[in-house]
PDB file of C-alpha atoms in Angstrom:
ATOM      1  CA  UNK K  28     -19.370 -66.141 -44.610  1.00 64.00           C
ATOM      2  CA  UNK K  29     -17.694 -68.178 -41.906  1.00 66.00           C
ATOM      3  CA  UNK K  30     -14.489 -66.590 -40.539  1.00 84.00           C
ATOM      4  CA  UNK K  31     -12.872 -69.392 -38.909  1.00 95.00           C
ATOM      5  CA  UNK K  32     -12.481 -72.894 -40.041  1.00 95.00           C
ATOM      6  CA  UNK K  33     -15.419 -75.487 -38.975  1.00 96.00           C
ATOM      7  CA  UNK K  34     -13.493 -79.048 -38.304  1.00 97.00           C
ATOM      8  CA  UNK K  35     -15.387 -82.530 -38.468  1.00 96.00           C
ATOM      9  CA  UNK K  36     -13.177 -85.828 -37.505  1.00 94.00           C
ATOM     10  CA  UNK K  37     -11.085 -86.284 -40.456  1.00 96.00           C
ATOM     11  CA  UNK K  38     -10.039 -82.216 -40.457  1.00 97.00           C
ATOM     12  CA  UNK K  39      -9.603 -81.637 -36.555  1.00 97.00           C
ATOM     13  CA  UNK K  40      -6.345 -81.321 -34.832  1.00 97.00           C
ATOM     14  CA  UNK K  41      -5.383 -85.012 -33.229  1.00 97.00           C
ATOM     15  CA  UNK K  42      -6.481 -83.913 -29.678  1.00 97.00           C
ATOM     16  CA  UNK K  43     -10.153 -82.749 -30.678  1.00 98.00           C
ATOM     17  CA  UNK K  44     -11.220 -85.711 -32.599  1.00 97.00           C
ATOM     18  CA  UNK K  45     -12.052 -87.499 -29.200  1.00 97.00           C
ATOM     19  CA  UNK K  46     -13.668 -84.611 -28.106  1.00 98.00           C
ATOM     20  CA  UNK K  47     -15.786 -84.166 -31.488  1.00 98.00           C
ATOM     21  CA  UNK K  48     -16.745 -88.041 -30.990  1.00 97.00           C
ATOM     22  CA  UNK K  49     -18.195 -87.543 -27.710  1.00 96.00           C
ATOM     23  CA  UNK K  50     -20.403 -84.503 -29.086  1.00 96.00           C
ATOM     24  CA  UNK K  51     -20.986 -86.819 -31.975  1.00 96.00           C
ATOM     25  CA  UNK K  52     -22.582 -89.593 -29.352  1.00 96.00           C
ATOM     26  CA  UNK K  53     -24.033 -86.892 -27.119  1.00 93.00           C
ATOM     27  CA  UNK K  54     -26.048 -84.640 -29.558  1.00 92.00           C
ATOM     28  CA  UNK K  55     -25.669 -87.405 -32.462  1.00 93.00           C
ATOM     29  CA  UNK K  56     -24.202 -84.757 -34.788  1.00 94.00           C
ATOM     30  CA  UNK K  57     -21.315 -82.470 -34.583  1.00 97.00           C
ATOM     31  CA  UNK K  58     -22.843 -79.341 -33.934  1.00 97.00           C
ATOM     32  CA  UNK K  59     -21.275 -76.357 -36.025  1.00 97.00           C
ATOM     33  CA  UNK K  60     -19.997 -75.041 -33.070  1.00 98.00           C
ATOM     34  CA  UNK K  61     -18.215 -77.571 -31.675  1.00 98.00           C
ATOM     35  CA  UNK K  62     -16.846 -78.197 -35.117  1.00 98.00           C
ATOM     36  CA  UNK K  63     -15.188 -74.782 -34.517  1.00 98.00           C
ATOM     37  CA  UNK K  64     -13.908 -75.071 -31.160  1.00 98.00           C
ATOM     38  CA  UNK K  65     -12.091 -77.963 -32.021  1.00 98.00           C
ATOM     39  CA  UNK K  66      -9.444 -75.926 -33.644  1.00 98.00           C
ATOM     40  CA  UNK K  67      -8.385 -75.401 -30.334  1.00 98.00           C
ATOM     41  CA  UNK K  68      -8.515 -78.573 -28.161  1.00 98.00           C
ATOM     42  CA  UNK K  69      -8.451 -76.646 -25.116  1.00 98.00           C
ATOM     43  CA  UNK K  70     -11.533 -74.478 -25.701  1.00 98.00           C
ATOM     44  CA  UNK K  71     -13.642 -76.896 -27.036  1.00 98.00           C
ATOM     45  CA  UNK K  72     -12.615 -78.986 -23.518  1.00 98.00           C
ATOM     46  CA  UNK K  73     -13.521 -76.266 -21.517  1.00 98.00           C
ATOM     47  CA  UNK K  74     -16.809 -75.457 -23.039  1.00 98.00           C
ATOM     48  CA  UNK K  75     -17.594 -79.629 -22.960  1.00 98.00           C
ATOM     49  CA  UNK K  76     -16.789 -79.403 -19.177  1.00 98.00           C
ATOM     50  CA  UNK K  77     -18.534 -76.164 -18.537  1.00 98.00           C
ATOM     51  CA  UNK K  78     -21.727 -77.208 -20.534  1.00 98.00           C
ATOM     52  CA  UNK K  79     -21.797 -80.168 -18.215  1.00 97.00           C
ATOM     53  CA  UNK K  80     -20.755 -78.674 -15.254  1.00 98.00           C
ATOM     54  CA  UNK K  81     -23.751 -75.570 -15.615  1.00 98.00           C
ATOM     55  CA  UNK K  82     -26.099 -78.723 -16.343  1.00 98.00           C
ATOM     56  CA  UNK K  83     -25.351 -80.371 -13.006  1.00 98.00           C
ATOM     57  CA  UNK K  84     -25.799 -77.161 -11.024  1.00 98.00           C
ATOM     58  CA  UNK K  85     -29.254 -76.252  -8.911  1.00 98.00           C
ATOM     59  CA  UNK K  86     -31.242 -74.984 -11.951  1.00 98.00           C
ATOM     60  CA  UNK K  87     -33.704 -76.698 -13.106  1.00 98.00           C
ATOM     61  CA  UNK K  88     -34.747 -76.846 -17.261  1.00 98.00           C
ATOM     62  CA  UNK K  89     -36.710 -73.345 -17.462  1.00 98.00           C
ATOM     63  CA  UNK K  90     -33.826 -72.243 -15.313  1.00 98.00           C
ATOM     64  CA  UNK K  91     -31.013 -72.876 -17.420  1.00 98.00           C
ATOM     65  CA  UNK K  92     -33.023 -71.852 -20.583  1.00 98.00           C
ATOM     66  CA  UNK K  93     -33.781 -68.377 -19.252  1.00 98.00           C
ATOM     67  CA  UNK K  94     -29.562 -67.873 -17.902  1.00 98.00           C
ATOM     68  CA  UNK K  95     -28.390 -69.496 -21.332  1.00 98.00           C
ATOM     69  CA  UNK K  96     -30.814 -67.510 -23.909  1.00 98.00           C
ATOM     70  CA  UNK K  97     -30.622 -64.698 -21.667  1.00 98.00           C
ATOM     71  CA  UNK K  98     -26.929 -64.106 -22.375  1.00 98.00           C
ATOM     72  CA  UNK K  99     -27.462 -65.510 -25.686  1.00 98.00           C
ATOM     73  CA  UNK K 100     -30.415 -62.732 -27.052  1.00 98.00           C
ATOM     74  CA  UNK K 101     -28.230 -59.961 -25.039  1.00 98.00           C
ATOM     75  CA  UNK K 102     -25.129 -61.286 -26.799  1.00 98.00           C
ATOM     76  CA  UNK K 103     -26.586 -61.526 -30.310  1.00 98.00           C
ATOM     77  CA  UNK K 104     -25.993 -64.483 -30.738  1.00 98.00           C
ATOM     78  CA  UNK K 105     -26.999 -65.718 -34.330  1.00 97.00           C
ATOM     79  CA  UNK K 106     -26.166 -69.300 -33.706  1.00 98.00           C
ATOM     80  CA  UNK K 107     -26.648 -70.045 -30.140  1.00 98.00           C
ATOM     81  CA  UNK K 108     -30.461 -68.495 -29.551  1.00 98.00           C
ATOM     82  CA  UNK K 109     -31.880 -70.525 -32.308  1.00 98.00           C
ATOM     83  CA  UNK K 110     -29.843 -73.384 -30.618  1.00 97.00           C
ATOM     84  CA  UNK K 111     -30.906 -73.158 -27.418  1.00 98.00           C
ATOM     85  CA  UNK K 112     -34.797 -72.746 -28.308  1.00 98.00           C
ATOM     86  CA  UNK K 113     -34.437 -76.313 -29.917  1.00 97.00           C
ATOM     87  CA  UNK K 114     -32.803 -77.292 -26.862  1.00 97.00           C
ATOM     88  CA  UNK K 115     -35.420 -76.029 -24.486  1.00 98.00           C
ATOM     89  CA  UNK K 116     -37.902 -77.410 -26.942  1.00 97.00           C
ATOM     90  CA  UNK K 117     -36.562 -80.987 -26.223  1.00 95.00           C
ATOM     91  CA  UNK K 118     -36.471 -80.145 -22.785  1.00 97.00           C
ATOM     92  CA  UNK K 119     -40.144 -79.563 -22.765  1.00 98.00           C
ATOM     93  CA  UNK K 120     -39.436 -76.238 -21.473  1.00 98.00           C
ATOM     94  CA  UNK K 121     -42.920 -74.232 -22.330  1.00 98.00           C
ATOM     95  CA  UNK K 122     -42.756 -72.107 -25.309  1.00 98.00           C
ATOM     96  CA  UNK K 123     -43.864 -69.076 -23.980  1.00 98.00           C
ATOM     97  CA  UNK K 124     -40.952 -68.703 -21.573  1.00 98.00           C
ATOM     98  CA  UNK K 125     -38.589 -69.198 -24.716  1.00 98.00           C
ATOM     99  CA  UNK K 126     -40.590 -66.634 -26.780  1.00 98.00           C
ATOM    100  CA  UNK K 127     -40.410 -63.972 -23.875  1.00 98.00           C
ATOM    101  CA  UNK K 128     -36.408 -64.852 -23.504  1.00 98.00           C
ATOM    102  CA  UNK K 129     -36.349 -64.190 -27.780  1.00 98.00           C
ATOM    103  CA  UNK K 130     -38.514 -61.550 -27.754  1.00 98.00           C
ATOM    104  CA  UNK K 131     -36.567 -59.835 -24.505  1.00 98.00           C
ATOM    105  CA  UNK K 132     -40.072 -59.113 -23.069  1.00 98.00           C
ATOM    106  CA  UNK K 133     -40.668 -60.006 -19.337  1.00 97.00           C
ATOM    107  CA  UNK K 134     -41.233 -63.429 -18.299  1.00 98.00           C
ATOM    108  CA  UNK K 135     -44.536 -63.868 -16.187  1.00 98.00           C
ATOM    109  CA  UNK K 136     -43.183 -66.217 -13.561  1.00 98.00           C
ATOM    110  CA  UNK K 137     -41.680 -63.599 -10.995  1.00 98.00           C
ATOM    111  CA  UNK K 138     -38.769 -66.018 -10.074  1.00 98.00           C
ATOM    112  CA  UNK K 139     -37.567 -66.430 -13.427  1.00 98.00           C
ATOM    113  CA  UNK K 140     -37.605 -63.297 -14.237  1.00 98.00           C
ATOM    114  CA  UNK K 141     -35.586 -62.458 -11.348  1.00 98.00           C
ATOM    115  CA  UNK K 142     -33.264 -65.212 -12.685  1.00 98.00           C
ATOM    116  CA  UNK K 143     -33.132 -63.117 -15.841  1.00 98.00           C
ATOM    117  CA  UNK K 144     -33.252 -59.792 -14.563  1.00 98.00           C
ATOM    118  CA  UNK K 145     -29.652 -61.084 -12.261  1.00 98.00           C
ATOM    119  CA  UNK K 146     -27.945 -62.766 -15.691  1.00 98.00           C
ATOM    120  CA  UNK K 147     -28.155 -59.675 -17.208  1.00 98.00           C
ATOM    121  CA  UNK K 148     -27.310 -57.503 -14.890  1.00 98.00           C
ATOM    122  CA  UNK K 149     -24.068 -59.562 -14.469  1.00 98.00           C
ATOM    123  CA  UNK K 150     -23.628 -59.333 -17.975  1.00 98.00           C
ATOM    124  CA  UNK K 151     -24.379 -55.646 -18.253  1.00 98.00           C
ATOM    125  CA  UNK K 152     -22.584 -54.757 -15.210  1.00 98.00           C
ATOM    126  CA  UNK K 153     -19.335 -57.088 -15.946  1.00 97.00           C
ATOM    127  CA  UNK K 154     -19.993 -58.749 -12.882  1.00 97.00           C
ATOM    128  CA  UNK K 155     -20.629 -54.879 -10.584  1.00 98.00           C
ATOM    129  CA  UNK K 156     -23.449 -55.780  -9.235  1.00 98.00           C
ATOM    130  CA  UNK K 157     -25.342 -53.814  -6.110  1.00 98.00           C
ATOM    131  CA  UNK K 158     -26.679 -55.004  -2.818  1.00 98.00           C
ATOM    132  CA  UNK K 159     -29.754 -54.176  -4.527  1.00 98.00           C
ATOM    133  CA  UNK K 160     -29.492 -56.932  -6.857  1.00 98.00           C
ATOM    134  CA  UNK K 161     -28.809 -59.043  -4.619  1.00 98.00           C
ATOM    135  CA  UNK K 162     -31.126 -58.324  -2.428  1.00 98.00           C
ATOM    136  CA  UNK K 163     -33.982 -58.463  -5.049  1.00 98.00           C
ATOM    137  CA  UNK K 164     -32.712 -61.529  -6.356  1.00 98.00           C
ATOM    138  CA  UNK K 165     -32.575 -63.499  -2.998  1.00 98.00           C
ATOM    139  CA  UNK K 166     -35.985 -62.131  -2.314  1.00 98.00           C
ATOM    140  CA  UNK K 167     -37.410 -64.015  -5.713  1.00 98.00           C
ATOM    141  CA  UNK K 168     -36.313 -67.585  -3.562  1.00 98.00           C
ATOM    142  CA  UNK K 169     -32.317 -67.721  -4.957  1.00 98.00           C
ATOM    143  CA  UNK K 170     -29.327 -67.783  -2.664  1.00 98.00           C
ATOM    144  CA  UNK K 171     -25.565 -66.856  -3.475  1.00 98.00           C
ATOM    145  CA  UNK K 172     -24.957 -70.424  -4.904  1.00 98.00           C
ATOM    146  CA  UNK K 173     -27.131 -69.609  -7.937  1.00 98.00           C
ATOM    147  CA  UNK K 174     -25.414 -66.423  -8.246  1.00 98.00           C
ATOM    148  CA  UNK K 175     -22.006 -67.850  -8.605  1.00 98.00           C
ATOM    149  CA  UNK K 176     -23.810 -70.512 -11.020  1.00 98.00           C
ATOM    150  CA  UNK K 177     -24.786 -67.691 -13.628  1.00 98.00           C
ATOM    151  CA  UNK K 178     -21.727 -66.789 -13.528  1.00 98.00           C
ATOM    152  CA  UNK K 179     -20.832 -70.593 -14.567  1.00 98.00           C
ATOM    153  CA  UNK K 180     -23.274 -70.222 -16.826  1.00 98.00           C
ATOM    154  CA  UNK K 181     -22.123 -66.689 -18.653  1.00 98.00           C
ATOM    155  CA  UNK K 182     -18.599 -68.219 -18.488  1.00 98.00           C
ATOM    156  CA  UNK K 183     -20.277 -71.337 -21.058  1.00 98.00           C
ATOM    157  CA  UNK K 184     -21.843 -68.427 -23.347  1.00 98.00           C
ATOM    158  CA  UNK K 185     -18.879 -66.120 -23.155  1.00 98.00           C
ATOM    159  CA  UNK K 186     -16.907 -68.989 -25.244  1.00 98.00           C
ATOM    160  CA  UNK K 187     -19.802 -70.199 -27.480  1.00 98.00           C
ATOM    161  CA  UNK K 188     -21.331 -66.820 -28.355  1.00 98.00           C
ATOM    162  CA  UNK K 189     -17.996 -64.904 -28.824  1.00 98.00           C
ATOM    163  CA  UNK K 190     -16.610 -67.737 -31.118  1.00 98.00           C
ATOM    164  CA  UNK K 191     -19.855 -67.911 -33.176  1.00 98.00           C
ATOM    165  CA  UNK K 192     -19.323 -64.199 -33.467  1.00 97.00           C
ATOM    166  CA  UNK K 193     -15.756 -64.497 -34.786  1.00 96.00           C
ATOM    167  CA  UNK K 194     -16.489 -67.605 -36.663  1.00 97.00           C
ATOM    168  CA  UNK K 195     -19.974 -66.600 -38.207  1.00 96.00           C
ATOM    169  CA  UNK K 196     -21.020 -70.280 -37.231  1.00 96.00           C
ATOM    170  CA  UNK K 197     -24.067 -71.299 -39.795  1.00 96.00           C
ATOM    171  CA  UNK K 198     -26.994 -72.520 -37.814  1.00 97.00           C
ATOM    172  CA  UNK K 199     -27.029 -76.284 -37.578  1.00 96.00           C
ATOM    173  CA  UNK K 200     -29.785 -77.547 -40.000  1.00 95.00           C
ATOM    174  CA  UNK K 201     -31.573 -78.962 -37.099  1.00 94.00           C
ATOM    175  CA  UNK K 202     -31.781 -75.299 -35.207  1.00 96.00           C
ATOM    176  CA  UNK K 203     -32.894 -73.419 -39.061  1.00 95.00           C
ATOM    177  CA  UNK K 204     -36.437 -73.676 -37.974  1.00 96.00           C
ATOM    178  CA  UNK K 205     -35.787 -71.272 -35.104  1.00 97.00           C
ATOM    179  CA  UNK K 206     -33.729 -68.395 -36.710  1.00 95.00           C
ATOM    180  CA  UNK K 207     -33.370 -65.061 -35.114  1.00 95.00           C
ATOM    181  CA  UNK K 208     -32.049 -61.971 -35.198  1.00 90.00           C
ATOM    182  CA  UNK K 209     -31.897 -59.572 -32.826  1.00 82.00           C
TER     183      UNK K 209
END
C-alpha cells in the first residue's frame, strides 16, 4: 500500500511538472519514484542534481553500481535495488558483481570490494570512520576524492531509499523482473 501520493504531469505541483518531463525524456518513463518526489519540487531537484552530479564523479559503471546498491541492499530498499540492477544491467555492468552486491556476499575484485567495504562503513558508522578505513581503502588504489564522492553518493540514496520507505514506492514494471527482498 503506497503511503504517499505518486504524481505524473497532470497531478504534480506546477514546479515539478518540468522536472517530471525531463525524467520523462531521460529514462522515457516517469519512474515511480520520481513520481513521488515531485510532491515536493525541491527534493525531487535535489535528487535530479545529485543523481547527475554522483554520475559525473571519478567512478566508473561497476563503481557506482557497487556505492549505489551497496547503500541500497543495506538500506532495504524494496524499490531502489531492483532498480539499480536494471540499471547496471544497461550499463553492461557484469552480473556477478550485481548478484554479490544483492546477495551482500563479497565481491571478488579486491578494489571494489574495498569500494563497498568504505560505503558501508560510512553508512554504518554515520560517517565515524577510522584511520583504519582509510588507510585500507587508499591502499585498494582510492584517494580522499572518492571518499567524499560516496558520501555524494549516500546523500542520492539517503533521499531515494528513505522516501521509497515512507512512500512504499511499487517497483516500476520495467524493474519487476529483478525483485528483492532483503
Amino acid at each position: 500500500m503506497t503511503t504517499l501520493k505518486i504524481y505524473n504531469n497532470e497531478t504534480a505541483p506546477e514546479e515539478s511538472k518540468v522536472l517530471l518531463d525531463k525524467s520523462q525524456k531521460a529514462y522515457g518513463m516517469i519512474p515511480g519514484l520520481h513520481g513521488v518526489l515531485a510532491g515536493s519540487p525541491q527534493l525531487l531537484d535535489a535528487y535530479q542534481i545529485l543523481h547527475e552530479l554522483f554520475t559525473n564523479t571519478s567512478f566508473n559503471e561497476e563503481e557506482l553500481t557497487v556505492v549505489w546498491q551497496a547503500i541500497n541492499v543495506e538500506h532495504a530498499c524494496h524499490y531502489c535495488v531492483p532498480a539499480h540492477t536494471g540499471i547496471a544491467k544497461m550499463m553492461k555492468v557484469d552480473d556477478t558483481i550485481t548478484e554479490a552486491l544483492r546477495t551482500e556476499a563479497p565481491l571478488k575484485n579486491p578494489k571494489l570490494e574495498a569500494l563497498r567495504t568504505m560505503a558501508l562503513t560510512i553508512v554504518r558508522n554515520r560517517g565515524n570512520v577510522t584511520q583504519d578505513d582509510l588507510n585500507a581503502f587508499y591502499a585498494a588504489g582510492y584517494e580522499e576524492k572518492q571518499v567524499l564522492e560516496i558520501i555524494l553518493g549516500l546523500s542520492q540514496k539517503v533521499i531515494s531509499n528513505y522516501t521509497n520507505h515512507i512512500a512504499n514506492t511499487p517497483v516500476d514494471s520495467a524493474f519487476q523482473a529483478f525483485a528483492w527482498k532483503k
